[in-house]
Amino acid sequence: MSTQDPLPERPVVDPDVDLSLPAQRAETEGPGKWRVLAVIAAGGAAGATARYAATLALPAADDGFPWAIFAVNVTGCALIGVLMVLTVERGRITHPLVRPFLGVGVLGGFTTFSTYAADVSGLLARQEVATAMVYMGATAVAALGAVWAAAALTRALADRRGRTA
């Protein structure tokens, strides 16, 4: 029986790791952890600012469908699909701070579950049950569809580019 760690030799590139595995704790220990924290904070500020700008550009009426947050969450999920293919699956972006900055920071700050939940709660409080149910279901389906479609398209484009290079 082998006692070797089955984890790949590649370094971990994000802070949301399984901390019970010693091989995955490396970037959250030592002086380098502050760089990771700094890029996550900077990315989070940029993502949250972009989300706020989207809500200003596409404000919801008091009794309307929350289109801005719907669009933000679906777009963010699509971008996460692209990022995961390029960083995790294909290893095309290998700098160790890219995924924490873009994935955890920018896209984590851009997408929002709390505002989504507050929007649903507000719709229900105004007795707009049908709109709340459509919003809940449509967000889940569209977000999952977006991450899947974006990942599939990114894979196809990467494969095509690899054949022509």
PDB file of C-alpha atoms in Angstrom, residues 61-165:
ATOM      1  CA  ALA A  61     -38.472  49.091  -9.902  1.00  0.00           C
ATOM      2  CA  ASP A  62     -40.016  48.653  -6.456  1.00  0.00           C
ATOM      3  CA  ASP A  63     -42.280  45.932  -7.773  1.00  0.00           C
ATOM      4  CA  GLY A  64     -40.070  44.652 -10.579  1.00  0.00           C
ATOM      5  CA  PHE A  65     -37.810  41.751 -11.335  1.00  0.00           C
ATOM      6  CA  PRO A  66     -34.256  42.357  -9.997  1.00  0.00           C
ATOM      7  CA  TRP A  67     -32.582  42.251 -13.410  1.00  0.00           C
ATOM      8  CA  ALA A  68     -29.270  43.774 -12.328  1.00  0.00           C
ATOM      9  CA  ILE A  69     -28.495  41.139  -9.698  1.00  0.00           C
ATOM     10  CA  PHE A  70     -29.785  38.395 -11.987  1.00  0.00           C
ATOM     11  CA  ALA A  71     -27.429  39.592 -14.745  1.00  0.00           C
ATOM     12  CA  VAL A  72     -24.514  40.012 -12.324  1.00  0.00           C
ATOM     13  CA  ASN A  73     -24.860  36.497 -10.926  1.00  0.00           C
ATOM     14  CA  VAL A  74     -25.282  34.846 -14.334  1.00  0.00           C
ATOM     15  CA  THR A  75     -22.386  36.819 -15.841  1.00  0.00           C
ATOM     16  CA  GLY A  76     -20.181  36.099 -12.832  1.00  0.00           C
ATOM     17  CA  CYS A  77     -20.896  32.377 -13.084  1.00  0.00           C
ATOM     18  CA  ALA A  78     -20.002  32.407 -16.782  1.00  0.00           C
ATOM     19  CA  LEU A  79     -16.722  34.146 -15.993  1.00  0.00           C
ATOM     20  CA  ILE A  80     -16.003  31.630 -13.229  1.00  0.00           C
ATOM     21  CA  GLY A  81     -16.481  28.860 -15.797  1.00  0.00           C
ATOM     22  CA  VAL A  82     -13.923  30.487 -18.096  1.00  0.00           C
ATOM     23  CA  LEU A  83     -11.481  31.075 -15.235  1.00  0.00           C
ATOM     24  CA  MET A  84     -11.682  27.516 -13.932  1.00  0.00           C
ATOM     25  CA  VAL A  85     -11.000  26.030 -17.365  1.00  0.00           C
ATOM     26  CA  LEU A  86      -8.036  28.325 -17.979  1.00  0.00           C
ATOM     27  CA  THR A  87      -6.502  27.903 -14.527  1.00  0.00           C
ATOM     28  CA  VAL A  88      -7.434  24.481 -13.206  1.00  0.00           C
ATOM     29  CA  GLU A  89      -8.148  22.339 -16.254  1.00  0.00           C
ATOM     30  CA  ARG A  90      -5.753  23.767 -18.809  1.00  0.00           C
ATOM     31  CA  GLY A  91      -3.194  25.480 -16.605  1.00  0.00           C
ATOM     32  CA  ARG A  92      -2.912  28.328 -19.110  1.00  0.00           C
ATOM     33  CA  ILE A  93      -2.875  30.957 -16.375  1.00  0.00           C
ATOM     34  CA  THR A  94      -0.363  29.780 -13.822  1.00  0.00           C
ATOM     35  CA  HIS A  95       0.621  32.734 -11.664  1.00  0.00           C
ATOM     36  CA  PRO A  96      -0.341  31.742  -8.113  1.00  0.00           C
ATOM     37  CA  LEU A  97      -2.177  35.017  -7.429  1.00  0.00           C
ATOM     38  CA  VAL A  98      -4.403  35.016 -10.534  1.00  0.00           C
ATOM     39  CA  ARG A  99      -7.064  32.678  -9.220  1.00  0.00           C
ATOM     40  CA  PRO A 100      -7.275  34.266  -5.748  1.00  0.00           C
ATOM     41  CA  PHE A 101      -7.487  37.734  -7.327  1.00  0.00           C
ATOM     42  CA  LEU A 102      -9.985  36.946 -10.080  1.00  0.00           C
ATOM     43  CA  GLY A 103     -11.907  34.004  -8.622  1.00  0.00           C
ATOM     44  CA  VAL A 104     -12.145  34.700  -4.914  1.00  0.00           C
ATOM     45  CA  GLY A 105     -11.684  38.474  -5.103  1.00  0.00           C
ATOM     46  CA  VAL A 106     -13.190  39.984  -8.259  1.00  0.00           C
ATOM     47  CA  LEU A 107     -15.824  37.352  -9.022  1.00  0.00           C
ATOM     48  CA  GLY A 108     -16.516  36.657  -5.356  1.00  0.00           C
ATOM     49  CA  GLY A 109     -17.137  40.374  -4.820  1.00  0.00           C
ATOM     50  CA  PHE A 110     -19.077  40.728  -8.064  1.00  0.00           C
ATOM     51  CA  THR A 111     -21.528  37.864  -7.570  1.00  0.00           C
ATOM     52  CA  THR A 112     -23.851  37.940  -4.612  1.00  0.00           C
ATOM     53  CA  PHE A 113     -25.979  35.373  -2.873  1.00  0.00           C
ATOM     54  CA  SER A 114     -26.971  37.716  -0.052  1.00  0.00           C
ATOM     55  CA  THR A 115     -28.525  40.336  -2.337  1.00  0.00           C
ATOM     56  CA  TYR A 116     -30.242  37.559  -4.294  1.00  0.00           C
ATOM     57  CA  ALA A 117     -31.734  36.245  -1.037  1.00  0.00           C
ATOM     58  CA  ALA A 118     -32.719  39.766   0.061  1.00  0.00           C
ATOM     59  CA  ASP A 119     -34.384  40.360  -3.316  1.00  0.00           C
ATOM     60  CA  VAL A 120     -36.393  37.142  -2.951  1.00  0.00           C
ATOM     61  CA  SER A 121     -37.329  38.128   0.599  1.00  0.00           C
ATOM     62  CA  GLY A 122     -38.437  41.569  -0.569  1.00  0.00           C
ATOM     63  CA  LEU A 123     -40.563  40.108  -3.346  1.00  0.00           C
ATOM     64  CA  LEU A 124     -42.206  37.714  -0.901  1.00  0.00           C
ATOM     65  CA  ALA A 125     -42.803  40.524   1.616  1.00  0.00           C
ATOM     66  CA  ARG A 126     -44.646  42.425  -1.129  1.00  0.00           C
ATOM     67  CA  GLN A 127     -46.712  39.307  -1.851  1.00  0.00           C
ATOM     68  CA  GLU A 128     -45.073  38.883  -5.271  1.00  0.00           C
ATOM     69  CA  VAL A 129     -44.801  35.137  -4.849  1.00  0.00           C
ATOM     70  CA  ALA A 130     -44.812  34.263  -8.557  1.00  0.00           C
ATOM     71  CA  THR A 131     -42.024  36.746  -9.325  1.00  0.00           C
ATOM     72  CA  ALA A 132     -40.007  35.485  -6.338  1.00  0.00           C
ATOM     73  CA  MET A 133     -40.347  31.867  -7.473  1.00  0.00           C
ATOM     74  CA  VAL A 134     -39.418  32.713 -11.063  1.00  0.00           C
ATOM     75  CA  TYR A 135     -36.426  34.731  -9.832  1.00  0.00           C
ATOM     76  CA  MET A 136     -35.229  31.916  -7.563  1.00  0.00           C
ATOM     77  CA  GLY A 137     -35.563  29.242 -10.222  1.00  0.00           C
ATOM     78  CA  ALA A 138     -34.340  31.307 -13.154  1.00  0.00           C
ATOM     79  CA  THR A 139     -31.251  32.455 -11.272  1.00  0.00           C
ATOM     80  CA  ALA A 140     -30.258  28.918 -10.327  1.00  0.00           C
ATOM     81  CA  VAL A 141     -30.883  27.488 -13.806  1.00  0.00           C
ATOM     82  CA  ALA A 142     -29.288  30.407 -15.662  1.00  0.00           C
ATOM     83  CA  ALA A 143     -26.233  30.546 -13.372  1.00  0.00           C
ATOM     84  CA  LEU A 144     -25.558  26.819 -13.664  1.00  0.00           C
ATOM     85  CA  GLY A 145     -26.199  26.949 -17.399  1.00  0.00           C
ATOM     86  CA  ALA A 146     -23.852  29.906 -17.758  1.00  0.00           C
ATOM     87  CA  VAL A 147     -20.957  28.253 -15.956  1.00  0.00           C
ATOM     88  CA  TRP A 148     -21.448  25.056 -17.966  1.00  0.00           C
ATOM     89  CA  ALA A 149     -21.773  26.840 -21.335  1.00  0.00           C
ATOM     90  CA  ALA A 150     -18.851  29.181 -20.699  1.00  0.00           C
ATOM     91  CA  ALA A 151     -16.633  26.301 -19.602  1.00  0.00           C
ATOM     92  CA  ALA A 152     -17.624  24.237 -22.650  1.00  0.00           C
ATOM     93  CA  LEU A 153     -17.013  27.163 -25.014  1.00  0.00           C
ATOM     94  CA  THR A 154     -13.663  27.936 -23.384  1.00  0.00           C
ATOM     95  CA  ARG A 155     -12.601  24.291 -23.732  1.00  0.00           C
ATOM     96  CA  ALA A 156     -13.647  24.251 -27.393  1.00  0.00           C
ATOM     97  CA  LEU A 157     -11.813  27.488 -28.156  1.00  0.00           C
ATOM     98  CA  ALA A 158      -8.710  26.317 -26.293  1.00  0.00           C
ATOM     99  CA  ASP A 159      -8.768  23.017 -28.194  1.00  0.00           C
ATOM    100  CA  ARG A 160      -9.226  24.819 -31.508  1.00  0.00           C
ATOM    101  CA  ARG A 161      -6.417  27.218 -30.737  1.00  0.00           C
ATOM    102  CA  GLY A 162      -4.190  24.312 -29.708  1.00  0.00           C
ATOM    103  CA  ARG A 163      -4.765  22.587 -33.057  1.00  0.00           C
ATOM    104  CA  THR A 164      -3.971  25.713 -35.076  1.00  0.00           C
ATOM    105  CA  ALA A 165      -0.893  26.739 -33.088  1.00  0.00           C
TER     106      ALA A 165
END
